[in-house]
Amino acid sequence: MTEKLNVFAVRTLTQKEYFAPGHRACQGCAEALAVRLVAKALGRNVIIASATGCMEVVSSPIPFTAWRVPWFHVAFENAAAVASGIESGLKVLMRKGRLPRKKIVTIALAGDGGTADIGLQALSGALERGHDFIYICTDNEAYMNTGIQRSSSTPFGASTTTSPAGKVKMGQITWKKNMPAIAAAHNIPYVATACPSYPIDLVEKVKKAASIEGPAYLHILSVCPTGWRSAPELSIKLGRLAVETGIFPLYEVEHGKYHLSIDFPRLRPIKEYIRLQGRFRHLTEEMIGQIEERVRKEYAELKEKAAKGVAR
Amino acid sequence: MIPITIDGQPVEGKEGENILQVALDAGFDIPHLCYNENVKPYGACRLCLVEVVRRGRSRMTTACTYPVMEGIEVLTQSEKVLRARRMIMELILAMCPGDKLIQDMAKQMGVEQVRFKKDDNKDCILCGLCARVCDEVVGAHAISFAFRGDRREMVPPFLGEAMNCIACGACVVVCPVDVIRMKEEGDERTIIRWKRTLKMKQCKVCGNYFAPWFQLEKFKERAKLPKDFFDVCFTCRG
Ligand SMILES: Cc1ncc(C[n+]2csc(CCOP(=O)(O)OP(=O)(O)O)c2C)c(N)n1
Ligand code: SF4
Ligand code: SF4
Ligand code: FES
Ligand SMILES: [Mg+2]
């Protein structure tokens, strides 16, 4: 609720930067902003395994690094597997007295491609084994680092280089994979969605995830002006619109119980969100109507789950 | 750069920094509840207690209020520190027995039972963060400490409605034990603990309630903004 106007609340966050400026992210990249806020929330005692993707590439152009905390660049598919190893390693070293006992948070960080597609198996394994770590998916809804190829997290209707809009097809023909629901289905203690347009909400969710024992999964919608064909100065607004139209609701799933973080008495028409993005330029009224119908239905289902306070 | 040692490890601090900040930045774990780098240290919770050795003399002090000085040795895990810290934790637990964070911290330090009188009606740990943030970050000066000794309390003026409060929620975010709550119903927002209810402004374009009137008026006054500046909400403005 503090999200409605947070000019002062954000000024109580640390001014330290653990994801330092000077990285190579595009102008208006909300994925970089998400990572910066995540790093602020976690502070100093953290080890990050970062799958390849935009956030890895922009933060580590040899010989530089934007990371002021221990950070590994791992393969595209194994962020969760590496994080499992780090977490187990820390546990053993502390048990043997080779490291002082203290809280060190283990993080796996990956894009939507690295999470919903190629990294899904490693992720499922790590969640199922119950490692004490946080998996953070920064979802910009395509493989942006390699030039805007579709992923299973790309929304219906979006034009990408491998789901191009043309005479025959109108962009992506499948619906976005529901990653938070997949994570929640592993019966883990904490799952949440967030968006850097709502910074306090995001930071509090990261802190909560860090304080919980066992696996936590955070899914962060990250506006990508380059891949979404949107103006860089609109990234924050687009994040807000994604939430206020019901396209990307903010919620938590704690031990299977759903809870909406922000609700709106009335959702905005999705057109407000769609028409600011070149990737949806070709959509007909009919398709927009089709998407809107689906968004409303899914939102209603989510609200119902939250109202009942029950799982899955 | 000011060289010091913490638990035998050489560390560097900057002029004007306090021991707690330097230690946290270097990755040391010192428990603390009333420190926020954006407001002046206050030394209220006493949890960040450390032993400081300077010119051969040792003293116990709160790390958040002690400036880094060349050559000091800081001990964060000495027997003396651990014993004092456990006692402080026990006292805080007695003040706020129901809070999860406090319970977890106590458990981690091995504080299992409380030998002091627990007050189940009280929940605030008197850290003063809310008022410091309200004064120094927000500039609203809506709340303050009142009374002394064991009757000390954080309250709005005269225990009534906090008339200077702009319902920004900054105190809601910083309270370590989460006892300041905010609620929104219809066109009203309430900061429950400070008994402050404000009417919300409706966006001319989308019709959503987006911020309290009183707050927006204050902003316009302070930043000399045009009268219609807040007629539309942040999302609609673009
Ligand atoms: C096994 C493997 N296949 C393909 C690649 C090439 N590759 C690197 S990053 C990337 C896409 C990353 O997409 P995503 O995970 O969504 O992150 P984003 O760049 O969008 O942040 C691909 C295909 C690779 N590094 N390894
Ligand atoms: S909500 Fe009111 S009391 Fe709290 S920080 Fe803002 S102005 Fe001060
Ligand atoms: S209400 Fe919360 S922030 Fe304010 S003094 Fe009490 S514990 Fe501290
Ligand atoms: S953090 Fe130093 S006294 Fe509370
Ligand atoms: Mg991506």
Short mmCIF file of N, CA, C and O in Angstrom, two decimals, chain A residues 1-16 18 40 43-45 68 101-104 198 200 204 207 211-213 233-234 236-242 244 263-268 272, chain B residues 17 21 24-29 36-38 100 104 108 133 137-139 166 168-170 172-174 182-184 189 200 202-203 205-212 215-216 219 222 233-238:
data_model
loop_
_atom_site.label_atom_id
_atom_site.label_comp_id
_atom_site.label_asym_id
_atom_site.label_seq_id
_atom_site.Cartn_x
_atom_site.Cartn_y
_atom_site.Cartn_z
N MET A 1 0.83 -1.21 0.00
CA MET A 1 0.00 0.00 0.00
C MET A 1 0.86 1.26 0.00
O MET A 1 0.51 2.26 -0.60
N THR A 2 2.01 1.15 0.65
CA THR A 2 2.92 2.29 0.64
C THR A 2 3.39 2.60 -0.77
O THR A 2 4.03 3.59 -1.01
N GLU A 3 3.08 1.69 -1.70
CA GLU A 3 3.53 1.86 -3.06
C GLU A 3 2.85 2.99 -3.79
O GLU A 3 3.31 3.46 -4.81
N LYS A 4 1.72 3.43 -3.29
CA LYS A 4 1.01 4.45 -4.04
C LYS A 4 1.82 5.73 -4.13
O LYS A 4 1.78 6.43 -5.11
N LEU A 5 2.54 6.04 -3.10
CA LEU A 5 3.43 7.20 -3.18
C LEU A 5 4.57 6.93 -2.23
O LEU A 5 4.41 6.88 -1.03
N ASN A 6 5.74 6.72 -2.80
CA ASN A 6 6.80 6.29 -1.91
C ASN A 6 8.02 7.19 -1.95
O ASN A 6 9.13 6.75 -1.76
N VAL A 7 7.82 8.45 -2.20
CA VAL A 7 8.97 9.36 -2.26
C VAL A 7 9.83 9.28 -1.01
O VAL A 7 11.04 9.41 -1.09
N PHE A 8 9.20 9.08 0.14
CA PHE A 8 10.00 9.07 1.37
C PHE A 8 10.44 7.67 1.76
O PHE A 8 11.55 7.48 2.21
N ALA A 9 9.55 6.72 1.56
CA ALA A 9 9.91 5.35 1.95
C ALA A 9 11.17 4.88 1.22
O ALA A 9 12.04 4.26 1.81
N VAL A 10 11.31 5.20 -0.06
CA VAL A 10 12.50 4.75 -0.79
C VAL A 10 13.76 5.40 -0.24
O VAL A 10 14.85 4.86 -0.37
N ARG A 11 13.60 6.54 0.41
CA ARG A 11 14.79 7.19 0.96
C ARG A 11 15.24 6.58 2.29
O ARG A 11 16.19 7.05 2.90
N THR A 12 14.54 5.56 2.72
CA THR A 12 15.02 4.85 3.90
C THR A 12 15.82 3.61 3.49
O THR A 12 16.36 2.91 4.33
N LEU A 13 15.89 3.34 2.18
CA LEU A 13 16.72 2.22 1.71
C LEU A 13 18.19 2.62 1.77
O LEU A 13 18.52 3.81 1.78
N THR A 14 19.07 1.63 1.73
CA THR A 14 20.49 1.95 1.79
C THR A 14 20.93 2.72 0.53
O THR A 14 20.41 2.51 -0.56
N GLN A 15 21.87 3.62 0.72
CA GLN A 15 22.39 4.36 -0.43
C GLN A 15 23.57 3.62 -1.06
O GLN A 15 24.11 4.04 -2.07
N LYS A 16 23.96 2.52 -0.43
CA LYS A 16 25.06 1.74 -0.98
C LYS A 16 24.62 1.01 -2.25
O LYS A 16 23.48 0.58 -2.34
N TYR A 18 25.45 -2.24 -4.53
CA TYR A 18 26.20 -3.50 -4.64
C TYR A 18 26.26 -3.97 -6.09
O TYR A 18 27.07 -4.78 -6.47
N LYS A 40 20.55 -4.24 -3.29
CA LYS A 40 20.40 -3.34 -2.14
C LYS A 40 19.70 -4.05 -0.98
O LYS A 40 20.09 -3.91 0.18
N GLY A 43 22.23 -6.74 0.60
CA GLY A 43 23.41 -6.25 1.30
C GLY A 43 24.64 -7.08 1.02
O GLY A 43 24.76 -7.72 -0.02
N ARG A 44 25.52 -7.14 2.00
CA ARG A 44 26.88 -7.58 1.81
C ARG A 44 27.07 -9.10 1.85
O ARG A 44 27.88 -9.66 1.12
N ASN A 45 26.32 -9.76 2.74
CA ASN A 45 26.59 -11.18 2.95
C ASN A 45 25.75 -12.08 2.04
O ASN A 45 24.75 -12.66 2.45
N ARG A 68 29.75 -5.84 -6.46
CA ARG A 68 30.54 -5.59 -5.26
C ARG A 68 30.30 -6.65 -4.21
O ARG A 68 30.54 -6.46 -3.03
N ARG A 101 30.12 -19.17 11.73
CA ARG A 101 28.69 -19.31 11.50
C ARG A 101 28.04 -17.95 11.36
O ARG A 101 28.01 -17.16 12.29
N LYS A 102 27.55 -17.65 10.18
CA LYS A 102 26.77 -16.42 10.02
C LYS A 102 25.85 -16.58 8.82
O LYS A 102 26.00 -17.52 8.04
N LYS A 103 24.92 -15.67 8.71
CA LYS A 103 23.95 -15.80 7.63
C LYS A 103 24.54 -15.29 6.33
O LYS A 103 24.88 -14.11 6.20
N ILE A 104 24.69 -16.20 5.36
CA ILE A 104 25.11 -15.80 4.02
C ILE A 104 24.01 -16.28 3.08
O ILE A 104 23.68 -17.46 3.06
N TYR A 198 7.59 -0.88 -8.44
CA TYR A 198 7.10 -0.88 -7.05
C TYR A 198 8.27 -1.25 -6.15
O TYR A 198 8.35 -2.38 -5.65
N ILE A 200 9.56 -0.53 -3.10
CA ILE A 200 9.51 -0.94 -1.69
C ILE A 200 8.93 -2.35 -1.58
O ILE A 200 9.44 -3.19 -0.84
N GLU A 204 11.01 -5.44 0.04
CA GLU A 204 10.48 -6.18 1.19
C GLU A 204 10.31 -7.66 0.88
O GLU A 204 10.52 -8.51 1.75
N LYS A 207 13.74 -9.27 1.06
CA LYS A 207 14.15 -9.44 2.47
C LYS A 207 13.41 -10.60 3.12
O LYS A 207 13.98 -11.36 3.89
N SER A 211 14.89 -14.11 4.69
CA SER A 211 14.72 -14.47 6.10
C SER A 211 14.09 -15.85 6.28
O SER A 211 14.16 -16.44 7.34
N ILE A 212 13.50 -16.35 5.20
CA ILE A 212 12.81 -17.64 5.30
C ILE A 212 13.79 -18.79 5.07
O ILE A 212 14.66 -18.72 4.23
N GLU A 213 13.64 -19.82 5.86
CA GLU A 213 14.49 -20.99 5.68
C GLU A 213 13.90 -21.88 4.59
O GLU A 213 12.70 -22.08 4.54
N GLU A 233 12.09 5.98 -21.52
CA GLU A 233 11.59 6.75 -20.38
C GLU A 233 10.24 6.24 -19.88
O GLU A 233 9.71 6.73 -18.89
N LEU A 234 9.68 5.25 -20.58
CA LEU A 234 8.38 4.73 -20.16
C LEU A 234 8.47 3.45 -19.32
O LEU A 234 7.46 2.87 -18.94
N ILE A 236 9.23 2.65 -16.22
CA ILE A 236 8.57 2.60 -14.91
C ILE A 236 7.06 2.60 -15.10
O ILE A 236 6.33 1.82 -14.48
N LYS A 237 6.60 3.45 -16.00
CA LYS A 237 5.17 3.53 -16.26
C LYS A 237 4.64 2.20 -16.79
O LYS A 237 3.58 1.74 -16.39
N LEU A 238 5.40 1.57 -17.69
CA LEU A 238 4.94 0.29 -18.25
C LEU A 238 4.83 -0.78 -17.17
O LEU A 238 3.89 -1.59 -17.18
N GLY A 239 5.77 -0.77 -16.23
CA GLY A 239 5.70 -1.72 -15.12
C GLY A 239 4.43 -1.48 -14.31
O GLY A 239 3.72 -2.42 -13.92
N ARG A 240 4.13 -0.22 -14.06
CA ARG A 240 2.91 0.10 -13.30
C ARG A 240 1.67 -0.32 -14.06
O ARG A 240 0.71 -0.84 -13.49
N LEU A 241 1.70 -0.07 -15.39
CA LEU A 241 0.54 -0.44 -16.20
C LEU A 241 0.36 -1.96 -16.24
O LEU A 241 -0.77 -2.45 -16.22
N ALA A 242 1.47 -2.70 -16.30
CA ALA A 242 1.36 -4.16 -16.30
C ALA A 242 0.63 -4.63 -15.05
O ALA A 242 -0.21 -5.53 -15.09
N GLU A 244 -1.35 -2.56 -13.00
CA GLU A 244 -2.67 -1.94 -12.85
C GLU A 244 -3.70 -2.44 -13.88
O GLU A 244 -4.89 -2.22 -13.72
N ASP A 263 -4.21 -4.54 -4.71
CA ASP A 263 -5.42 -4.85 -5.48
C ASP A 263 -6.03 -3.53 -5.95
O ASP A 263 -5.79 -2.48 -5.37
N PHE A 264 -6.78 -3.60 -7.00
CA PHE A 264 -7.42 -2.40 -7.53
C PHE A 264 -8.90 -2.65 -7.66
O PHE A 264 -9.31 -3.70 -8.15
N PRO A 265 -9.70 -1.68 -7.21
CA PRO A 265 -11.14 -1.88 -7.33
C PRO A 265 -11.52 -2.05 -8.81
O PRO A 265 -12.46 -2.76 -9.14
N ARG A 266 -10.74 -1.40 -9.67
CA ARG A 266 -11.06 -1.47 -11.10
C ARG A 266 -9.73 -1.61 -11.84
O ARG A 266 -8.80 -0.84 -11.61
N LEU A 267 -9.64 -2.59 -12.74
CA LEU A 267 -8.41 -2.75 -13.52
C LEU A 267 -8.46 -1.81 -14.72
O LEU A 267 -9.52 -1.52 -15.26
N ARG A 268 -7.30 -1.33 -15.12
CA ARG A 268 -7.23 -0.48 -16.31
C ARG A 268 -7.42 -1.33 -17.56
O ARG A 268 -7.08 -2.52 -17.57
N GLU A 272 -4.08 0.37 -22.67
CA GLU A 272 -3.16 1.41 -22.20
C GLU A 272 -1.74 0.88 -22.15
O GLU A 272 -0.78 1.61 -22.36
N GLU B 17 32.46 7.97 9.64
CA GLU B 17 31.68 6.74 9.70
C GLU B 17 31.68 6.18 11.12
O GLU B 17 32.60 6.45 11.90
N GLN B 21 28.62 0.73 10.85
CA GLN B 21 28.58 0.82 9.39
C GLN B 21 29.81 0.15 8.77
O GLN B 21 29.71 -0.63 7.82
N LEU B 24 29.61 -3.66 9.20
CA LEU B 24 28.62 -4.28 8.32
C LEU B 24 29.14 -4.30 6.89
O LEU B 24 28.99 -5.29 6.17
N ASP B 25 29.75 -3.19 6.46
CA ASP B 25 30.28 -3.13 5.10
C ASP B 25 31.37 -4.17 4.87
O ASP B 25 31.57 -4.64 3.76
N ALA B 26 32.09 -4.48 5.94
CA ALA B 26 33.17 -5.46 5.81
C ALA B 26 32.64 -6.89 5.98
O ALA B 26 33.41 -7.84 5.96
N GLY B 27 31.35 -7.03 6.18
CA GLY B 27 30.75 -8.37 6.24
C GLY B 27 30.64 -8.96 7.63
O GLY B 27 30.32 -10.13 7.78
N PHE B 28 30.91 -8.18 8.67
CA PHE B 28 30.75 -8.69 10.04
C PHE B 28 29.27 -8.65 10.41
O PHE B 28 28.53 -7.78 9.98
N ASP B 29 28.90 -9.60 11.24
CA ASP B 29 27.51 -9.70 11.67
C ASP B 29 27.38 -9.07 13.05
O ASP B 29 27.80 -9.68 14.04
N ASN B 36 19.66 3.02 10.98
CA ASN B 36 19.37 3.17 9.56
C ASN B 36 20.31 4.26 9.07
O ASN B 36 20.35 5.35 9.64
N GLU B 37 21.09 3.96 8.05
CA GLU B 37 22.14 4.89 7.62
C GLU B 37 21.61 6.25 7.16
O GLU B 37 22.37 7.20 7.04
N ASN B 38 20.32 6.33 6.90
CA ASN B 38 19.76 7.58 6.39
C ASN B 38 19.35 8.57 7.48
O ASN B 38 18.95 9.69 7.18
N LYS B 100 8.09 -11.88 15.43
CA LYS B 100 8.84 -12.99 14.83
C LYS B 100 10.33 -12.65 14.72
O LYS B 100 11.19 -13.48 15.05
N ASP B 104 13.25 -14.63 16.57
CA ASP B 104 14.33 -15.29 15.81
C ASP B 104 15.70 -14.84 16.27
O ASP B 104 16.62 -15.64 16.43
N GLN B 108 18.59 -17.15 18.03
CA GLN B 108 19.93 -17.26 17.47
C GLN B 108 21.02 -16.98 18.51
O GLN B 108 22.11 -17.53 18.44
N VAL B 133 12.93 9.08 11.20
CA VAL B 133 12.64 9.13 9.76
C VAL B 133 11.63 10.24 9.47
O VAL B 133 11.77 11.01 8.52
N VAL B 137 13.89 12.56 7.37
CA VAL B 137 13.69 12.22 5.96
C VAL B 137 12.42 12.89 5.41
O VAL B 137 12.44 13.52 4.37
N VAL B 138 11.33 12.74 6.15
CA VAL B 138 10.05 13.28 5.68
C VAL B 138 9.92 14.77 6.01
O VAL B 138 9.42 15.56 5.20
N GLY B 139 10.39 15.15 7.17
CA GLY B 139 10.27 16.54 7.58
C GLY B 139 8.89 16.90 8.10
O GLY B 139 8.50 18.06 8.12
N ILE B 166 1.51 13.21 7.20
CA ILE B 166 1.00 13.27 5.83
C ILE B 166 0.67 11.87 5.30
O ILE B 166 0.42 11.69 4.11
N CYS B 168 2.50 9.24 4.74
CA CYS B 168 3.38 8.81 3.65
C CYS B 168 3.78 7.34 3.79
O CYS B 168 4.16 6.70 2.82
N GLY B 169 3.72 6.83 5.01
CA GLY B 169 4.04 5.43 5.19
C GLY B 169 5.52 5.13 5.41
O GLY B 169 5.91 3.97 5.52
N ALA B 170 6.36 6.14 5.46
CA ALA B 170 7.80 5.88 5.66
C ALA B 170 8.04 5.18 6.99
O ALA B 170 8.85 4.25 7.08
N VAL B 172 5.97 3.28 8.49
CA VAL B 172 5.43 1.92 8.37
C VAL B 172 6.52 0.99 7.85
O VAL B 172 6.69 -0.14 8.30
N VAL B 173 7.30 1.51 6.89
CA VAL B 173 8.35 0.70 6.27
C VAL B 173 9.54 0.47 7.21
O VAL B 173 10.11 -0.61 7.24
N VAL B 174 9.91 1.48 8.00
CA VAL B 174 11.14 1.31 8.81
C VAL B 174 10.95 0.61 10.15
O VAL B 174 11.91 0.12 10.71
N MET B 182 -0.86 0.51 8.20
CA MET B 182 -1.57 1.48 7.38
C MET B 182 -2.74 0.75 6.74
O MET B 182 -2.63 -0.42 6.39
N LYS B 183 -3.88 1.43 6.61
CA LYS B 183 -4.96 0.77 5.88
C LYS B 183 -5.65 1.76 4.95
O LYS B 183 -5.65 2.97 5.21
N GLU B 184 -6.18 1.23 3.88
CA GLU B 184 -6.88 2.07 2.93
C GLU B 184 -8.25 1.49 2.70
O GLU B 184 -8.40 0.30 2.41
N ARG B 189 -7.19 6.94 3.79
CA ARG B 189 -6.02 6.18 4.24
C ARG B 189 -5.80 6.49 5.72
O ARG B 189 -5.86 7.64 6.14
N MET B 200 -8.28 10.66 0.37
CA MET B 200 -7.41 10.45 -0.78
C MET B 200 -7.88 11.26 -1.99
O MET B 200 -9.06 11.52 -2.17
N GLN B 202 -8.50 11.73 -5.99
CA GLN B 202 -8.86 10.87 -7.11
C GLN B 202 -8.24 11.43 -8.39
O GLN B 202 -8.29 12.63 -8.63
N CYS B 203 -7.68 10.54 -9.20
CA CYS B 203 -7.06 10.97 -10.47
C CYS B 203 -8.15 11.39 -11.45
O CYS B 203 -9.15 10.70 -11.63
N VAL B 205 -8.02 11.42 -14.61
CA VAL B 205 -8.08 10.58 -15.81
C VAL B 205 -8.62 9.18 -15.51
O VAL B 205 -9.63 8.77 -16.06
N CYS B 206 -7.97 8.47 -14.60
CA CYS B 206 -8.37 7.06 -14.41
C CYS B 206 -9.35 6.86 -13.26
O CYS B 206 -9.97 5.81 -13.14
N GLY B 207 -9.47 7.87 -12.39
CA GLY B 207 -10.43 7.75 -11.30
C GLY B 207 -9.92 6.99 -10.07
O GLY B 207 -10.64 6.81 -9.11
N ASN B 208 -8.65 6.52 -10.12
CA ASN B 208 -8.09 5.83 -8.95
C ASN B 208 -7.71 6.83 -7.86
O ASN B 208 -7.30 7.95 -8.15
N TYR B 209 -7.85 6.39 -6.59
CA TYR B 209 -7.34 7.20 -5.48
C TYR B 209 -5.85 6.95 -5.37
O TYR B 209 -5.43 5.81 -5.26
N PHE B 210 -5.04 7.99 -5.41
CA PHE B 210 -3.61 7.71 -5.50
C PHE B 210 -2.75 8.29 -4.39
O PHE B 210 -1.63 7.83 -4.17
N ALA B 211 -3.19 9.31 -3.67
CA ALA B 211 -2.40 9.85 -2.55
C ALA B 211 -3.30 10.74 -1.71
O ALA B 211 -4.28 11.29 -2.20
N PRO B 212 -2.96 10.92 -0.42
CA PRO B 212 -3.78 11.79 0.42
C PRO B 212 -3.71 13.26 -0.03
O PRO B 212 -2.64 13.75 -0.35
N GLN B 215 -1.23 15.48 1.90
CA GLN B 215 0.16 15.25 1.50
C GLN B 215 0.49 16.01 0.22
O GLN B 215 1.52 16.69 0.12
N LEU B 216 -0.41 15.91 -0.75
CA LEU B 216 -0.16 16.57 -2.04
C LEU B 216 -0.14 18.09 -1.87
O LEU B 216 0.67 18.79 -2.50
N PHE B 219 3.22 19.00 -0.56
CA PHE B 219 4.26 18.93 -1.62
C PHE B 219 4.21 20.18 -2.49
O PHE B 219 5.23 20.76 -2.83
N ARG B 222 5.63 23.07 -0.61
CA ARG B 222 7.07 22.99 -0.40
C ARG B 222 7.86 23.20 -1.69
O ARG B 222 8.88 23.85 -1.70
N CYS B 233 -2.84 11.05 -11.66
CA CYS B 233 -1.98 10.17 -10.87
C CYS B 233 -0.66 9.92 -11.60
O CYS B 233 -0.48 10.30 -12.75
N PHE B 234 0.23 9.22 -10.93
CA PHE B 234 1.58 9.01 -11.47
C PHE B 234 1.57 8.13 -12.70
O PHE B 234 2.35 8.29 -13.62
N THR B 235 0.68 7.16 -12.71
CA THR B 235 0.63 6.26 -13.86
C THR B 235 0.06 6.98 -15.08
O THR B 235 0.55 6.81 -16.19
N CYS B 236 -0.94 7.80 -14.87
CA CYS B 236 -1.57 8.48 -16.00
C CYS B 236 -0.71 9.62 -16.54
O CYS B 236 -0.80 9.98 -17.70
N ARG B 237 0.14 10.16 -15.68
CA ARG B 237 0.89 11.34 -16.11
C ARG B 237 1.90 11.03 -17.22
O ARG B 237 2.16 11.85 -18.07
N GLY B 238 2.48 9.82 -17.19
CA GLY B 238 3.38 9.45 -18.27
C GLY B 238 4.83 9.77 -18.03
O GLY B 238 5.23 10.14 -16.98
#
